[in-house]
CSV table of C-alpha atoms and ligand atoms in Angstrom, one decimal:
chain,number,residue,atom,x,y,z
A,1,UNK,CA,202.2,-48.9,233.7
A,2,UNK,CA,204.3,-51.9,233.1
A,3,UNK,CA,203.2,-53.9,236.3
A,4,UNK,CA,200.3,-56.2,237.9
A,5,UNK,CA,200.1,-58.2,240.9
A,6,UNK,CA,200.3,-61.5,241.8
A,7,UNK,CA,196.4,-62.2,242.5
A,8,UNK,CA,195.8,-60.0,239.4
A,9,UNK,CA,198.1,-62.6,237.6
A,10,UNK,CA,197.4,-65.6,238.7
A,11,UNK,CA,193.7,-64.4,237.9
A,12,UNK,CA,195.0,-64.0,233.8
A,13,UNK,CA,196.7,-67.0,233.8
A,14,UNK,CA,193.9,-68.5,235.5
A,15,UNK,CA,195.9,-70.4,237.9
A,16,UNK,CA,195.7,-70.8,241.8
A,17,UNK,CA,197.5,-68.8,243.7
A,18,UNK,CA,199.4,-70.9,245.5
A,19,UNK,CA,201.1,-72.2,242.6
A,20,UNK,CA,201.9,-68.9,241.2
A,21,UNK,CA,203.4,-68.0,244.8
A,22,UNK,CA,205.5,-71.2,244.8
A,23,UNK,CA,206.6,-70.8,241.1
A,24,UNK,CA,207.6,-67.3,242.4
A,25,UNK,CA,209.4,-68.7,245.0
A,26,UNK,CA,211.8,-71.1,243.1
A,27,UNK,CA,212.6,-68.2,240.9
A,28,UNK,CA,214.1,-66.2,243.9
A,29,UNK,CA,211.4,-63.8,244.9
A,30,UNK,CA,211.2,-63.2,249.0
A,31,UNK,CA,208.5,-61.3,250.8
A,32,UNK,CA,205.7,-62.5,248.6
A,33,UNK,CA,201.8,-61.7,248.9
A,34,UNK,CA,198.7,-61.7,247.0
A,35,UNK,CA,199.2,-57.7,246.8
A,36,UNK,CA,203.1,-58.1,245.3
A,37,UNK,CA,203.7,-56.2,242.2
A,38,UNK,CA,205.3,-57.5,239.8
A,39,UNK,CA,207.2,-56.0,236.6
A,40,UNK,CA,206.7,-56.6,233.0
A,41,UNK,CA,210.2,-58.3,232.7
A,42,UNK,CA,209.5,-60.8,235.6
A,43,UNK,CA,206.0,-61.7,234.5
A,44,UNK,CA,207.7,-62.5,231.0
A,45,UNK,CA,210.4,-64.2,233.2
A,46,UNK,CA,208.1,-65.9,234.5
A,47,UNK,CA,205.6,-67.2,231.6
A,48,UNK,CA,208.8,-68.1,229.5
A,49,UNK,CA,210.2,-70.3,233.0
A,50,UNK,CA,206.9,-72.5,233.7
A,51,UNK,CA,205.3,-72.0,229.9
A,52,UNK,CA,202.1,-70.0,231.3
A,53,UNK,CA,199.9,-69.1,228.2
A,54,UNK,CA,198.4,-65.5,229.1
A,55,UNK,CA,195.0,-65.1,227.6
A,56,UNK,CA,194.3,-62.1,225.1
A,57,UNK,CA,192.3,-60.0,227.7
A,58,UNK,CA,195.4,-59.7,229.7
A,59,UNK,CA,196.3,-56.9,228.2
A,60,UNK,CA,197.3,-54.6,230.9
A,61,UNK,CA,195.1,-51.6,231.3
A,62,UNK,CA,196.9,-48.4,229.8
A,63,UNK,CA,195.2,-45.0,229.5
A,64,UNK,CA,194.7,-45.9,226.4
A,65,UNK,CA,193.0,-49.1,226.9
A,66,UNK,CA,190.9,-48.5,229.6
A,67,UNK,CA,187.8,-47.9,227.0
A,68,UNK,CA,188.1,-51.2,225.7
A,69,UNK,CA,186.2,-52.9,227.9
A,70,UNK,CA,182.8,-51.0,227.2
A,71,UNK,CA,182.9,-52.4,223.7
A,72,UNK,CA,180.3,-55.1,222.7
A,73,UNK,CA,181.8,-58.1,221.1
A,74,UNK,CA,182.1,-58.9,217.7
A,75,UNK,CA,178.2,-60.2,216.6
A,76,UNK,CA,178.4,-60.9,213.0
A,77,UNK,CA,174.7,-61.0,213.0
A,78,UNK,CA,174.7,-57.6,213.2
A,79,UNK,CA,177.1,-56.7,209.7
A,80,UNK,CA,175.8,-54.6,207.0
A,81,UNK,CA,177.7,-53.1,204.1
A,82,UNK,CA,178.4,-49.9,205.1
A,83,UNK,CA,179.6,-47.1,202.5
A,84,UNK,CA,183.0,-46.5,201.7
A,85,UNK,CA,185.6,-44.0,203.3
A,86,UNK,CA,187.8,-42.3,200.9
A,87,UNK,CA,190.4,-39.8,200.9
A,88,UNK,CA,192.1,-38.0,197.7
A,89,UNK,CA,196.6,-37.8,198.0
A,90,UNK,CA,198.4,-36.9,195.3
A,91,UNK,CA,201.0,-34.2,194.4
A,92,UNK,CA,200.9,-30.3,195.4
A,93,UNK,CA,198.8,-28.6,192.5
A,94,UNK,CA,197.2,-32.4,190.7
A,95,UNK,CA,194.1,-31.6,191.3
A,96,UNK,CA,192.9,-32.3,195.1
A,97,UNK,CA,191.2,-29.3,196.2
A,98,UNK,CA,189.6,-28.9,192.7
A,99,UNK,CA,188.0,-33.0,192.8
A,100,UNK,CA,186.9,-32.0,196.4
A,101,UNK,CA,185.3,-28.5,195.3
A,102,UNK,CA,183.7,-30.7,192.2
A,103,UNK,CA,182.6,-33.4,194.5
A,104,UNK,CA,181.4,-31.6,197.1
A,105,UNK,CA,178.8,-29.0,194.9
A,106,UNK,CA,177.8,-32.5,193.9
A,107,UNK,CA,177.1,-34.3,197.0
A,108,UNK,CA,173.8,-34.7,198.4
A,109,UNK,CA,173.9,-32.0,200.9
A,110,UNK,CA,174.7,-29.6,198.6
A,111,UNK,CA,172.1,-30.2,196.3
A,112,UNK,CA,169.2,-29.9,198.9
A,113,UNK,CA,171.0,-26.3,199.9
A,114,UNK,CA,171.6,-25.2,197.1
A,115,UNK,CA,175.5,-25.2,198.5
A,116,UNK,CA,177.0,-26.2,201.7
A,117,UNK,CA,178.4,-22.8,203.4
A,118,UNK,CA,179.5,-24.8,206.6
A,119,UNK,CA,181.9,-27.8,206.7
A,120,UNK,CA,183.3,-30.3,208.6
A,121,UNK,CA,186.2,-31.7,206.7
A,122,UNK,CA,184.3,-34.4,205.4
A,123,UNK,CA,181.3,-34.8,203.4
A,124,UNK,CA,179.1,-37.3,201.7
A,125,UNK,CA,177.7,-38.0,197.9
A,126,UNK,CA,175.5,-40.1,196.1
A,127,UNK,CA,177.1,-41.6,193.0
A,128,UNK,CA,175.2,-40.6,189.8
A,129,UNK,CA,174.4,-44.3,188.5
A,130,UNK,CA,174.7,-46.6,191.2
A,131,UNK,CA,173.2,-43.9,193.8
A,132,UNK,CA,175.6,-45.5,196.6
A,133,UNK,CA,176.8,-43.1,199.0
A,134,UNK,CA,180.8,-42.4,199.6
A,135,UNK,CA,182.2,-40.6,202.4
A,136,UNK,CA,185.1,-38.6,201.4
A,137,UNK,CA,187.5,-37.2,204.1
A,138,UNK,CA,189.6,-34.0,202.7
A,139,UNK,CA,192.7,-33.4,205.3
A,140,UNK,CA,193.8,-36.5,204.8
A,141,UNK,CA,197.7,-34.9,205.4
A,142,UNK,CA,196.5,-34.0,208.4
A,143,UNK,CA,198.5,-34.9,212.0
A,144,UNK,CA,195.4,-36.1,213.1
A,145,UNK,CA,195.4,-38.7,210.6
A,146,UNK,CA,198.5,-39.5,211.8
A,147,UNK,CA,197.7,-39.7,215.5
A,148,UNK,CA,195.1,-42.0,214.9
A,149,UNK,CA,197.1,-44.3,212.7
A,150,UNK,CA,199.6,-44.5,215.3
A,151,UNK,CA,196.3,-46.1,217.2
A,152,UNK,CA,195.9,-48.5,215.1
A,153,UNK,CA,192.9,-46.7,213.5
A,154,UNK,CA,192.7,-47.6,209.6
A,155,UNK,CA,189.8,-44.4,208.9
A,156,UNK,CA,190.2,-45.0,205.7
A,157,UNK,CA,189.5,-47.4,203.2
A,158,UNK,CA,190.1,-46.0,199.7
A,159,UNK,CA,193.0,-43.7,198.8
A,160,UNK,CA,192.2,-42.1,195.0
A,161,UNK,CA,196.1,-40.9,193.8
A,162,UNK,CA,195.6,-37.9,191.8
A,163,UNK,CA,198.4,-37.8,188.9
A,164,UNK,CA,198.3,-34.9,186.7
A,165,UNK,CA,198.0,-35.8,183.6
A,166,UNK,CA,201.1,-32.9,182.6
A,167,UNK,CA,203.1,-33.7,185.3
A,168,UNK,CA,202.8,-37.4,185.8
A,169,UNK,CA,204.4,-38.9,189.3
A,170,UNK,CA,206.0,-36.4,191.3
A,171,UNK,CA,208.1,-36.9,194.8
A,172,UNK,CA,204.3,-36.2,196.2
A,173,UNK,CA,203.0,-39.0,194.3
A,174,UNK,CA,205.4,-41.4,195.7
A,175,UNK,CA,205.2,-40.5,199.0
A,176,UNK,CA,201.7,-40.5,198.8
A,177,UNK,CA,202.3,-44.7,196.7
A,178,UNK,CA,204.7,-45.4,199.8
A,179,UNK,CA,201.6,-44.6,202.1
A,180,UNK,CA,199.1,-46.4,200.0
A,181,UNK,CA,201.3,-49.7,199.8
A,182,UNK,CA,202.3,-49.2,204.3
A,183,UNK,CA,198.6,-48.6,205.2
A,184,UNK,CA,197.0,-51.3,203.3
A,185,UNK,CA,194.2,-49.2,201.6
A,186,UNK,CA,193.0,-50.1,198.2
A,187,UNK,CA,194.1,-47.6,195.9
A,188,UNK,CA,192.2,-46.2,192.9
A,189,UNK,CA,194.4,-43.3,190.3
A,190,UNK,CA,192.6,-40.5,188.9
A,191,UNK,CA,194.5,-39.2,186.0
A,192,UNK,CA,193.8,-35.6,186.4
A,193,UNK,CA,193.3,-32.3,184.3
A,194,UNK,CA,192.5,-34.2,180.9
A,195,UNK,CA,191.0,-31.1,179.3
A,196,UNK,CA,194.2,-29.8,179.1
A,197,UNK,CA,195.0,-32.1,176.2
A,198,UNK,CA,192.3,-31.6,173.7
A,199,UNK,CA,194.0,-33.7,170.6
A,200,UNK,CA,192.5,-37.1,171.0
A,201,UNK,CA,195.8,-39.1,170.1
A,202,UNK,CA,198.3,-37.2,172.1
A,203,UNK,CA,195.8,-37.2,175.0
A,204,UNK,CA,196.1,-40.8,174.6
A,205,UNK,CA,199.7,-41.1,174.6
A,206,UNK,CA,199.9,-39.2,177.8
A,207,UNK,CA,197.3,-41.3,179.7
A,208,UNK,CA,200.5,-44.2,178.4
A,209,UNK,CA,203.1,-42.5,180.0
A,210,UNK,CA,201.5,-41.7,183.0
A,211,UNK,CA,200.3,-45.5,183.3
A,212,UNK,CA,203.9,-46.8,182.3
A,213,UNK,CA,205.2,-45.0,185.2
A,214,UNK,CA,202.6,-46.2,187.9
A,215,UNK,CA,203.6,-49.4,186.3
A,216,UNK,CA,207.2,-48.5,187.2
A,217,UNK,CA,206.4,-47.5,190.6
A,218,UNK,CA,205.3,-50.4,191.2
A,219,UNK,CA,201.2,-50.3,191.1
A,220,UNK,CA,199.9,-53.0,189.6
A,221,UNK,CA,196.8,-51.5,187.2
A,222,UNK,CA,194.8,-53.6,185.2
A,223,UNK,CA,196.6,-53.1,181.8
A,224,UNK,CA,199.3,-55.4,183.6
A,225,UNK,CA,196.8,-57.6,184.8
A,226,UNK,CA,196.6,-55.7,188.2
A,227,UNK,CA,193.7,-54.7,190.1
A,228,UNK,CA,194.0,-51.0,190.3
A,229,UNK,CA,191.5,-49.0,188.3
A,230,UNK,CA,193.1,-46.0,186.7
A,231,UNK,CA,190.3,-43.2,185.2
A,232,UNK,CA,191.3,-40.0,183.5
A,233,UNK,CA,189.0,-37.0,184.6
A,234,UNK,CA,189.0,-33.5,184.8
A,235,UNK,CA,187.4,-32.0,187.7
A,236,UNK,CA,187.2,-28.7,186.0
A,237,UNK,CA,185.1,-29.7,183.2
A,238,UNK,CA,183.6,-32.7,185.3
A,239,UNK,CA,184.9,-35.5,182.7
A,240,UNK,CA,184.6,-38.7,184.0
A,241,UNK,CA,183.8,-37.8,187.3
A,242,UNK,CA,181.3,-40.2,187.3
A,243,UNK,CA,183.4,-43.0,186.2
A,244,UNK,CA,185.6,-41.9,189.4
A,245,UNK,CA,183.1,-42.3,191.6
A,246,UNK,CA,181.4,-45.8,190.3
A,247,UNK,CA,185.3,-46.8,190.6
A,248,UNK,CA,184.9,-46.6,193.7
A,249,UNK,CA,181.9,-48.1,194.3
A,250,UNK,CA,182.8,-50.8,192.5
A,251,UNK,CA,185.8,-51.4,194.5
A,252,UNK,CA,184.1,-50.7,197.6
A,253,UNK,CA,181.4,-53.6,196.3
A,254,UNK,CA,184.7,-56.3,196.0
A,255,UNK,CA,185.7,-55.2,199.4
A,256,UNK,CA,182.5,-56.3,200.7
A,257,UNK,CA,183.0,-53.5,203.4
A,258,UNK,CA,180.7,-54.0,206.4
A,259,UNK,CA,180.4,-52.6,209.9
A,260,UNK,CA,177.8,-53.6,212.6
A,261,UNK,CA,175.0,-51.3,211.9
A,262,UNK,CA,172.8,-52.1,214.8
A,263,UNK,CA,171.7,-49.9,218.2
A,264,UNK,CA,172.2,-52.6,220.0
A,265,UNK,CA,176.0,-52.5,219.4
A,266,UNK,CA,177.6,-49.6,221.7
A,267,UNK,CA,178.6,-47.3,219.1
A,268,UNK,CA,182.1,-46.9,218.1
A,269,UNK,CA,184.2,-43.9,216.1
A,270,UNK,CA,186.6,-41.6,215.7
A,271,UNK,CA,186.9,-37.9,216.6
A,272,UNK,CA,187.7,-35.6,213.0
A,273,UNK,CA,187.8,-32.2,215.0
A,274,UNK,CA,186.4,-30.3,217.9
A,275,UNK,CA,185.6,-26.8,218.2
A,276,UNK,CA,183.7,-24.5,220.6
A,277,UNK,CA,180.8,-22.6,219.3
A,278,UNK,CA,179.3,-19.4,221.1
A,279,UNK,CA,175.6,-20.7,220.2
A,280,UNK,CA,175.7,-24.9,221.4
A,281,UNK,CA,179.1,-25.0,222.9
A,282,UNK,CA,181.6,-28.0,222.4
A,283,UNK,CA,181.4,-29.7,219.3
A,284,UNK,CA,183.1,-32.4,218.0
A,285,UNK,CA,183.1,-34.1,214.1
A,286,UNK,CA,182.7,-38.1,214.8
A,287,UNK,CA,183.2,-40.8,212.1
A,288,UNK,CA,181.2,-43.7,213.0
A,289,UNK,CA,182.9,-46.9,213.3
A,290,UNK,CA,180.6,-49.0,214.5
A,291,UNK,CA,176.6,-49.4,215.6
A,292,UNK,CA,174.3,-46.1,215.5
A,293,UNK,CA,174.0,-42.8,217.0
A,294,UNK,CA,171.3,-41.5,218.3
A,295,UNK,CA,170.0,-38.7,220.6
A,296,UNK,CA,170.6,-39.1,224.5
A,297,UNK,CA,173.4,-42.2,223.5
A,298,UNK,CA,176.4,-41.9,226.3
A,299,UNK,CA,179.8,-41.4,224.3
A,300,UNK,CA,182.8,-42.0,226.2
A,301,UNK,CA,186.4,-40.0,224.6
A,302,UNK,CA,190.0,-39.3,225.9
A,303,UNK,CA,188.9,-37.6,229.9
A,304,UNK,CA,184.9,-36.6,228.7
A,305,UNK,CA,182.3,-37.7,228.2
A,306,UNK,CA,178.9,-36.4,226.7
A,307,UNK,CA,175.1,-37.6,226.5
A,308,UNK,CA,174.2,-36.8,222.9
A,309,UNK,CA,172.1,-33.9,222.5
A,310,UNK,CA,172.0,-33.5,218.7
A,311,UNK,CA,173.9,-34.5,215.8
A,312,UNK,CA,174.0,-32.7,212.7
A,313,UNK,CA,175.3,-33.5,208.9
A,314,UNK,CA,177.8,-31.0,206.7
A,315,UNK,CA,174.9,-28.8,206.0
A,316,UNK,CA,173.7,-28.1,209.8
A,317,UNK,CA,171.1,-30.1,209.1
A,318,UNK,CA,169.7,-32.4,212.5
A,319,UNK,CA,169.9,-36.2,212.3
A,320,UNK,CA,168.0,-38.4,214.3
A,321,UNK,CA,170.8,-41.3,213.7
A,322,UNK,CA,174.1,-40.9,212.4
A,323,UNK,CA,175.5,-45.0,210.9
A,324,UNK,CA,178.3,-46.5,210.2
A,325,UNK,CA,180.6,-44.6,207.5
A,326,UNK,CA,179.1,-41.1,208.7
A,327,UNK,CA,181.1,-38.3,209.7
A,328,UNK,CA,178.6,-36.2,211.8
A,329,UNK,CA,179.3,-33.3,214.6
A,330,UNK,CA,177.9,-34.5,217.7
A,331,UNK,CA,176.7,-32.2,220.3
A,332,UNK,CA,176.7,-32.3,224.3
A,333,UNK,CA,180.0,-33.1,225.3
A,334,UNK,CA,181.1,-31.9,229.2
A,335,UNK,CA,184.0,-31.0,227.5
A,336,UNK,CA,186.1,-30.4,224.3
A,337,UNK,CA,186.9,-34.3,222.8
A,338,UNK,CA,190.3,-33.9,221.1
A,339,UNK,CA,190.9,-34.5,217.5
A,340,UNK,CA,192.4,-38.2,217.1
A,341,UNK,CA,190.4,-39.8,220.1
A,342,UNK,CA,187.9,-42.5,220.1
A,343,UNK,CA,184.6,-42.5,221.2
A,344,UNK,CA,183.1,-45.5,222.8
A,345,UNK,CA,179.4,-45.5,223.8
A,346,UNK,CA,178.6,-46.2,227.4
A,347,UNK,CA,175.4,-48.4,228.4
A,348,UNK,CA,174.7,-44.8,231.1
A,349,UNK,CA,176.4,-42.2,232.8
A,350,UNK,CA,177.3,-43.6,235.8
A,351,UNK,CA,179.5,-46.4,233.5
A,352,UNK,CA,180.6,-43.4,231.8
A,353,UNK,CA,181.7,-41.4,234.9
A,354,UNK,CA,183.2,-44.7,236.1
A,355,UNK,CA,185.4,-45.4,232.8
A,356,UNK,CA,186.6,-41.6,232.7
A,357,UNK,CA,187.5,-41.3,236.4
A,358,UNK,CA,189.9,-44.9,235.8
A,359,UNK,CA,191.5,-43.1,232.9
A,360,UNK,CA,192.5,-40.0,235.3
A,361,UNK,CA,193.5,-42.0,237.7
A,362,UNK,CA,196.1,-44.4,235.4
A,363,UNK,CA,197.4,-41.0,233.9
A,364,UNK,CA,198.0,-39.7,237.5
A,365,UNK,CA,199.6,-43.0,237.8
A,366,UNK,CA,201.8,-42.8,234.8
A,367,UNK,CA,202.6,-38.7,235.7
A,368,UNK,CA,203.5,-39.8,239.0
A,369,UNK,CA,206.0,-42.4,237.1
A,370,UNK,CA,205.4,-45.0,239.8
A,371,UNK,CA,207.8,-47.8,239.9
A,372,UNK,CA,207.4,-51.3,240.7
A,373,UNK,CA,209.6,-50.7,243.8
A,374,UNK,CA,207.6,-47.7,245.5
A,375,UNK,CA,204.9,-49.3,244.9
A,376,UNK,CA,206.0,-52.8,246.7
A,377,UNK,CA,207.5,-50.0,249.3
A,378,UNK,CA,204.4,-48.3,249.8
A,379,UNK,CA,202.6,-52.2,250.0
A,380,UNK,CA,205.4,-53.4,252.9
A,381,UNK,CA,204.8,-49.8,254.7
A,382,UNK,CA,200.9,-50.3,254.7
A,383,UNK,CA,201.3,-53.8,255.8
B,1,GDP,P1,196.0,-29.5,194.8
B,1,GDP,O1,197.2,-28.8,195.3
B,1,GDP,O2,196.3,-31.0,194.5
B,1,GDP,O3,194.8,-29.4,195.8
B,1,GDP,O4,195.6,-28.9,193.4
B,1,GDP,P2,194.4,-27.9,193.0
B,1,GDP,O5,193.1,-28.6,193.0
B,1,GDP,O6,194.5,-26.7,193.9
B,1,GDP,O7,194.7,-27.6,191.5
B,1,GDP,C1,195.9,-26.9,191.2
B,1,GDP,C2,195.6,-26.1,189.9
B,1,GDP,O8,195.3,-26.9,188.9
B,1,GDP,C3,194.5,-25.1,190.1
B,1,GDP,O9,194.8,-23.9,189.4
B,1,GDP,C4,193.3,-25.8,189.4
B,1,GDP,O10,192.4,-24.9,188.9
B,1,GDP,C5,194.0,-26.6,188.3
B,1,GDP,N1,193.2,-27.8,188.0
B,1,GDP,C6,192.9,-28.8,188.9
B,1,GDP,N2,192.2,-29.8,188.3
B,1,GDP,C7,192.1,-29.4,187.0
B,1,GDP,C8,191.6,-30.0,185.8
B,1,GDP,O11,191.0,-31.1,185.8
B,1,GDP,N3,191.7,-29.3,184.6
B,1,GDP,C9,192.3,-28.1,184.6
B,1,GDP,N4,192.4,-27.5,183.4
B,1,GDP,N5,192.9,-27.5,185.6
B,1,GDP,C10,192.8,-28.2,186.8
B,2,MG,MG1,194.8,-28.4,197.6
């Protein structure tokens, strides 16, 4: 709702009262009291007309906002590199599915199952040299992506472009360059399916053409004196792979990506998916942002809210913590979070409660579609 009242105002603008009311005055307003509401385009009116500064915090509380204030502030004390997020883009038919599949018999999960039969969309390994973990998120098309982006959620941090060594860029590939260069991600291209080019010196000549067209679209790789690493591979036979993967690590390292990795920081993420299972009921797929999670932690998301009953990895396997960088499924949730939402940690349930029931009641508000006028209306009635 675009409106606030004149106490709540002169409260932001930390002003007296009576000089807000006598301000208001001059400009032409009648009937005025603590309790008047105001609209966005007056308060603007208004800060423009006698050069009020309103503070950052001002920000009026939205649905969407209202979570905001259970978040710790920033304690740099607190920062600790954190691994990377990745997800794979690239063309129909490059080579996505086949670099996940590789990657994912690979990750660490996998090797202590022999496998992983269940998964959640996203999925960790342990690079082969540097033994640094990556998380790798594979829907990265997906609307939810989208949804959160629209939030001003950045999940990711590395985009690896997959160009098919055959093919080179394809309308895919450029949408998928256009997205790289609007969300700010570092980038990283995989030249894929190598093996398909046995003959040393031609294979060469098409890792040249493929590079001269990145070049031509615009990426700026390191034979130019750029920054973006380009490694042929082939997921089928697993060439390179490993030079993929320390790419990114490497990257990741001149990031210098941290998050605060502490349980005193209320823990912060991002719902992946939700789904309902017959045996444990709702379950939901959180990256963490932010701080740790840990059994019996209060997690506050869109209308629910859960006390954390168990959190497992890609395999099933239970966690006792789940850090920064982790996509885990979280158990215990009153009800089904919805893909795209964040999750906020609450110091207890009560808060929790508290928080949820203000978000139902500024979505009834906003439902409703009251105006500035029935509300002043209903303030003269009551008066
Ligand atoms: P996506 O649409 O980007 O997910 O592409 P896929 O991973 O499904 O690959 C499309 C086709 O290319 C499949 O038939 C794969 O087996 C094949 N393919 C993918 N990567 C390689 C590779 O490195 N070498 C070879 N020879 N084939 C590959
Ligand atoms: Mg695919």
């Amino acid at each position: 709702p675009n409106y606030i009242s004149v106490s709540k105002l002169a409260n932001l603008l930390n002003c007296r009262m009576e000089s807000l009311l006598q301000d208001l005055k001059k400009l032409g307003f009648s009937n005025l009291s603590q309790g008047y509401i105001l609209s966005r385009e007056y308060v603007e009116l208004i800060l423009q007309e006698y050069d009020y500064r309103l503070p950052d915090s001002s920000k009026e509380l939205t649905p969407d906002n209202v979570y905001d204030a259970l978040r710790t502030p920033a304690n740099p004390r607190f920062l600790q590199k954190r691994p990377p997020v990745v997800t794979i883009m690239g063309h129909v038919d490059h080579g996505k599915t086949t670099i996940i599949d590789y990657l994912r018999k690979s990750s660490v999960v996998a090797q202590e199952h022999g496998g992983i039969t269940q998964h959640i969309g996203s999925f960790q390994v342990i690079t082969p040299v540097s033994k640094k973990k990556i998380t790798f998120l594979d829907t990265p098309g997906h609307p939810v992506f989208l949804k959160m982006r629209q939030r001003g959620a950045n999940i990711t941090d590395i985009i690896v472009l997959v160009v098919s060594i055959e093919d080179s860029i394809m309308p895919q590939t450029v949408e998928a360059i256009k997205h790289a260069k609007n969300s700010g991600n570092e980038l990283i291209v995989a030249i894929t399916k190598i093996d398909r080019i046995s003959q040393p010196k031609q294979r060469e000549k098409a890792i040249e053409k493929v590079t001269n067209d990145l070049i031509s679209n615009g990426i700026t790789v390191e034979k130019v004196g750029g920054d973006v690493q380009v490694i042929p591979i082939s997921a089928k036979t697993g060439e390179n792979m490993d030079l993929l993967e320390e790419a990114i690590i490497l990257l990741a390292d001149v990031m210098d990506i941290k998050a605060e990795n502490s349980l005193k920081t209320m823990a912060e993420g991002w719902i992946l998916e939700s789904r309902v299972s017959k045996s444990v009921g709702n379950v939901a797929t959180v990256l963490v942002k932010k701080g740790v999670l840990q059994k019996g932690k209060i997690l506050v998301c869109g209308n629910t809210y859960g006390k954390v009953k168990n959190i497992r990895n890609e395999a099933g396997d239970q966690l006792s913590k789940a850090f920064p960088s982790d996509a885990v499924e979280v158990l215990g949730w009153k009800q089904l979070p919805v893909a795209g939402d964040q999750v906020i940690e609450a110091k207890n349930e009560a808060t929790a409660k508290k928080f949820v029931s203000k978000r139902l009641a500024l979505l009834e508000i906003e439902k409703e579609g009251l105006t500035v006028e029935k509300l002043n209306e209903q303030r003269a009635i009551e008066a």
